[in-house]
CSV table of C-alpha atoms in Angstrom, one decimal:
chain,number,residue,atom,x,y,z
A,1,UNK,CA,39.4,-20.2,36.3
A,2,UNK,CA,38.1,-17.8,33.8
A,3,UNK,CA,35.7,-15.8,36.0
A,4,UNK,CA,36.1,-12.2,36.3
A,5,UNK,CA,34.1,-10.9,39.5
A,6,UNK,CA,32.8,-7.2,39.3
A,7,UNK,CA,31.3,-5.1,42.3
A,8,UNK,CA,29.0,-3.4,43.1
A,9,UNK,CA,26.2,-4.6,41.1
A,10,UNK,CA,24.6,-1.1,41.2
A,11,UNK,CA,26.1,2.3,42.4
A,12,UNK,CA,24.5,5.7,43.0
A,13,UNK,CA,26.9,8.8,43.1
A,14,UNK,CA,26.1,12.3,43.4
A,15,UNK,CA,27.2,14.8,40.6
A,16,UNK,CA,30.8,15.6,41.0
A,17,UNK,CA,31.5,12.5,43.2
A,18,UNK,CA,34.0,9.8,42.4
A,19,UNK,CA,32.7,6.5,41.1
A,20,UNK,CA,34.7,3.5,41.9
A,21,UNK,CA,34.1,0.0,40.3
A,22,UNK,CA,36.1,-3.0,41.3
A,23,UNK,CA,37.1,-6.2,39.6
A,24,UNK,CA,38.9,-9.4,40.4
A,25,UNK,CA,40.3,-12.1,38.4
A,26,UNK,CA,41.9,-15.6,39.0
A,27,UNK,CA,43.8,-16.3,35.9
A,28,UNK,CA,47.2,-15.0,35.8
A,29,UNK,CA,47.6,-15.5,32.0
A,30,UNK,CA,45.1,-12.5,31.5
A,31,UNK,CA,47.1,-9.8,29.6
A,32,UNK,CA,44.6,-7.2,28.6
A,33,UNK,CA,41.9,-5.4,30.9
A,34,UNK,CA,39.3,-3.3,29.3
A,35,UNK,CA,36.5,-1.5,30.6
A,36,UNK,CA,33.2,-1.1,28.4
A,37,UNK,CA,30.3,1.5,28.8
A,38,UNK,CA,26.7,0.6,27.9
A,39,UNK,CA,24.0,2.8,27.6
A,40,UNK,CA,20.3,1.4,27.4
A,41,UNK,CA,19.4,0.4,24.0
A,42,UNK,CA,23.2,0.5,22.7
A,43,UNK,CA,25.8,-1.9,22.6
A,44,UNK,CA,29.0,-1.9,24.7
A,45,UNK,CA,31.6,0.7,23.7
A,46,UNK,CA,35.3,0.4,24.7
A,47,UNK,CA,36.1,3.1,27.2
A,48,UNK,CA,39.6,2.3,28.4
A,49,UNK,CA,41.9,-0.6,28.7
A,50,UNK,CA,45.2,-1.4,30.5
A,51,UNK,CA,47.8,-4.0,30.2
A,52,UNK,CA,49.6,-5.5,33.4
A,53,UNK,CA,52.9,-3.9,32.9
A,54,UNK,CA,51.4,-0.6,34.2
A,55,UNK,CA,49.6,0.2,37.3
A,56,UNK,CA,47.6,3.0,36.1
A,57,UNK,CA,46.1,4.5,33.1
A,58,UNK,CA,44.1,7.7,32.8
A,59,UNK,CA,42.1,9.2,29.9
A,60,UNK,CA,40.1,12.2,30.9
A,61,UNK,CA,38.1,11.6,34.0
A,62,UNK,CA,38.5,7.9,33.7
A,63,UNK,CA,41.3,6.1,35.4
A,64,UNK,CA,42.1,2.3,35.5
A,65,UNK,CA,44.2,1.2,38.5
A,66,UNK,CA,45.9,-2.3,38.3
A,67,UNK,CA,47.1,-4.4,41.2
A,68,UNK,CA,48.8,-7.3,39.7
A,69,UNK,CA,49.8,-9.1,42.9
A,70,UNK,CA,46.1,-8.8,44.3
A,71,UNK,CA,44.7,-9.5,40.8
A,72,UNK,CA,42.4,-6.8,40.9
A,73,UNK,CA,41.8,-3.8,38.8
A,74,UNK,CA,39.2,-0.9,39.1
A,75,UNK,CA,37.7,2.0,37.3
A,76,UNK,CA,37.6,5.4,38.8
A,77,UNK,CA,35.3,7.9,37.4
A,78,UNK,CA,36.4,11.6,38.7
A,79,UNK,CA,33.9,14.3,38.8
A,80,UNK,CA,31.1,12.1,37.8
A,81,UNK,CA,28.4,13.5,35.6
A,82,UNK,CA,24.7,12.4,35.1
A,83,UNK,CA,25.8,11.6,31.5
A,84,UNK,CA,28.0,8.8,32.7
A,85,UNK,CA,25.0,7.0,34.0
A,86,UNK,CA,25.4,3.6,32.3
A,87,UNK,CA,26.2,0.1,32.8
A,88,UNK,CA,30.0,-0.6,33.1
A,89,UNK,CA,31.6,-3.8,32.5
A,90,UNK,CA,35.1,-4.9,33.1
A,91,UNK,CA,36.6,-7.8,31.1
A,92,UNK,CA,39.9,-9.7,30.8
A,93,UNK,CA,41.4,-11.6,28.1
A,94,UNK,CA,44.7,-13.4,26.9
A,95,UNK,CA,45.9,-14.4,23.5
A,96,UNK,CA,48.0,-16.9,22.2
A,97,UNK,CA,49.7,-16.8,18.8
A,98,UNK,CA,46.9,-16.4,16.2
A,99,UNK,CA,44.1,-17.1,18.8
A,100,UNK,CA,41.0,-14.9,19.4
A,101,UNK,CA,40.9,-12.4,22.0
A,102,UNK,CA,38.1,-14.1,24.2
A,103,UNK,CA,37.0,-11.6,26.5
A,104,UNK,CA,35.7,-12.8,29.8
A,105,UNK,CA,33.3,-10.1,31.1
A,106,UNK,CA,32.3,-9.2,34.6
A,107,UNK,CA,28.6,-9.2,35.4
A,108,UNK,CA,28.2,-5.3,35.1
A,109,UNK,CA,27.7,-2.3,37.4
A,110,UNK,CA,24.7,-0.1,36.9
A,111,UNK,CA,25.8,3.4,37.6
A,112,UNK,CA,23.5,6.3,38.4
A,113,UNK,CA,24.8,9.9,38.8
A,114,UNK,CA,22.3,12.1,40.5
A,115,UNK,CA,22.1,15.5,39.3
B,1,UNK,CA,27.0,4.4,7.4
B,2,UNK,CA,29.8,3.5,9.6
B,3,UNK,CA,30.2,1.1,12.6
B,4,UNK,CA,28.7,-2.3,13.3
B,5,UNK,CA,24.9,-2.5,12.3
B,6,UNK,CA,22.5,-5.1,13.5
B,7,UNK,CA,19.2,-6.0,12.2
B,8,UNK,CA,16.5,-6.3,13.2
B,9,UNK,CA,16.5,-4.3,16.5
B,10,UNK,CA,13.8,-6.3,17.9
B,11,UNK,CA,12.4,-9.8,17.2
B,12,UNK,CA,9.7,-11.9,18.7
B,13,UNK,CA,9.3,-15.3,17.4
B,14,UNK,CA,7.6,-18.4,18.5
B,15,UNK,CA,9.4,-21.5,19.6
B,16,UNK,CA,8.9,-23.3,16.1
B,17,UNK,CA,9.9,-20.3,13.9
B,18,UNK,CA,13.1,-20.0,11.9
B,19,UNK,CA,14.6,-16.4,11.8
B,20,UNK,CA,17.9,-14.9,11.3
B,21,UNK,CA,19.9,-12.1,12.8
B,22,UNK,CA,22.1,-10.0,10.5
B,23,UNK,CA,25.2,-8.1,11.4
B,24,UNK,CA,27.3,-5.8,9.0
B,25,UNK,CA,30.3,-3.9,9.8
B,26,UNK,CA,31.8,-1.0,7.9
B,27,UNK,CA,35.2,-0.9,9.7
B,28,UNK,CA,37.1,-3.0,7.3
B,29,UNK,CA,37.7,-5.5,10.2
B,30,UNK,CA,38.7,-9.1,9.8
B,31,UNK,CA,37.1,-10.7,12.9
B,32,UNK,CA,33.6,-10.9,13.8
B,33,UNK,CA,32.0,-12.3,17.0
B,34,UNK,CA,28.4,-13.1,18.4
B,35,UNK,CA,27.8,-12.6,22.0
B,36,UNK,CA,24.5,-13.2,24.1
B,37,UNK,CA,23.5,-10.7,26.9
B,38,UNK,CA,21.0,-11.8,29.6
B,39,UNK,CA,19.9,-9.7,32.4
B,40,UNK,CA,22.3,-9.3,35.3
B,41,UNK,CA,24.8,-12.1,33.7
B,42,UNK,CA,28.2,-11.5,32.0
B,43,UNK,CA,28.2,-11.3,28.2
B,44,UNK,CA,28.5,-14.8,26.8
B,45,UNK,CA,30.8,-15.3,23.7
B,46,UNK,CA,29.1,-17.5,21.1
B,47,UNK,CA,31.1,-17.7,18.0
B,48,UNK,CA,34.2,-16.1,16.6
B,49,UNK,CA,34.8,-15.7,12.8
B,50,UNK,CA,38.2,-14.8,11.2
B,51,UNK,CA,38.4,-14.1,7.7
B,52,UNK,CA,35.2,-16.0,7.3
B,53,UNK,CA,36.4,-19.1,8.9
B,54,UNK,CA,34.7,-20.0,12.4
B,55,UNK,CA,37.6,-20.2,14.7
B,56,UNK,CA,35.6,-20.5,18.2
B,57,UNK,CA,32.4,-22.3,19.1
B,58,UNK,CA,31.6,-21.9,22.9
B,59,UNK,CA,29.4,-25.0,23.4
B,60,UNK,CA,26.4,-23.2,21.9
B,61,UNK,CA,23.3,-25.4,21.3
B,62,UNK,CA,22.9,-26.3,17.6
B,63,UNK,CA,19.7,-24.4,17.4
B,64,UNK,CA,22.0,-21.5,16.9
B,65,UNK,CA,23.8,-21.6,13.5
B,66,UNK,CA,26.2,-18.9,12.5
B,67,UNK,CA,27.2,-17.8,8.9
B,68,UNK,CA,29.9,-15.7,7.8
B,69,UNK,CA,29.6,-15.2,3.8
B,70,UNK,CA,32.3,-12.5,3.8
B,71,UNK,CA,34.3,-10.3,6.3
B,72,UNK,CA,31.8,-7.7,6.5
B,73,UNK,CA,28.6,-9.8,7.1
B,74,UNK,CA,27.6,-12.1,9.9
B,75,UNK,CA,24.3,-14.1,10.5
B,76,UNK,CA,22.9,-15.9,13.2
B,77,UNK,CA,20.2,-18.4,12.0
B,78,UNK,CA,17.8,-19.3,14.8
B,79,UNK,CA,15.4,-22.3,14.8
B,80,UNK,CA,13.4,-24.1,17.6
B,81,UNK,CA,14.6,-21.7,20.2
B,82,UNK,CA,13.7,-21.9,23.9
B,83,UNK,CA,12.3,-19.2,26.1
B,84,UNK,CA,15.8,-19.2,28.0
B,85,UNK,CA,17.0,-18.0,24.7
B,86,UNK,CA,15.3,-14.5,25.1
B,87,UNK,CA,18.3,-12.0,25.4
B,88,UNK,CA,20.0,-9.4,23.5
B,89,UNK,CA,22.3,-10.6,20.9
B,90,UNK,CA,25.4,-8.5,20.2
B,91,UNK,CA,27.7,-8.6,17.2
B,92,UNK,CA,31.0,-7.3,17.4
B,93,UNK,CA,34.1,-6.9,15.1
B,94,UNK,CA,37.9,-6.4,15.3
B,95,UNK,CA,40.7,-5.5,13.1
B,96,UNK,CA,42.4,-8.7,14.0
B,97,UNK,CA,41.6,-11.5,16.5
B,98,UNK,CA,43.7,-10.0,19.2
B,99,UNK,CA,42.5,-6.2,18.5
B,100,UNK,CA,39.8,-4.3,20.6
B,101,UNK,CA,36.2,-5.3,19.6
B,102,UNK,CA,33.5,-2.8,18.5
B,103,UNK,CA,29.9,-3.9,19.3
B,104,UNK,CA,26.7,-3.1,17.3
B,105,UNK,CA,23.6,-2.1,19.4
B,106,UNK,CA,22.1,-5.7,19.4
B,107,UNK,CA,18.9,-7.4,18.6
B,108,UNK,CA,16.6,-8.0,21.4
B,109,UNK,CA,15.0,-11.4,20.9
B,110,UNK,CA,11.8,-12.7,22.8
B,111,UNK,CA,10.8,-16.2,22.4
B,112,UNK,CA,7.1,-16.6,23.2
């Protein structure tokens, strides 16, 4: 099963609040879990990524939490700002020797942070 | 100029036209990718090239024909497209096949 399920589809948060986006996967061979941020008219940009050997990774206001047993991972945006308003995609992939990192993407979450 | 550049940014074409999308990367990467992004759907990987050799072709209709003349340039040739092919087409590149991918801003394609 290659699918990555992402929720919610849309999210509205007040400025200063915490935004939480969740993803779940089935394929236990996945070994790389990135999050991408996409602004209107722009391509996705890598935001933060995690490997399954750690349960949490933090970069500034962005944190990935990873639960290997539940096959779930989530993005937390602390102190959300209007400039964080964008579409966020989770993804998962695995690589064999010499093979392409085929990213399987979630369907995206449109985040709106109200001023 | 840096990053991944895609041209044109917008393209409107009839179902019988032939056109090409262009992607150029200035990152010194060795792998390049084409993705299709449709509204409210996950990004779909179409093709992967590594060192100008196609290594992945994810069951894409033959009306889409990729070309990678060198590691910096990638084309997607289009012919006899269908209305359901209207989407944002994204190009990406990475240093090697298993490294993080950097995306261009896409070509918005509309099929009349």
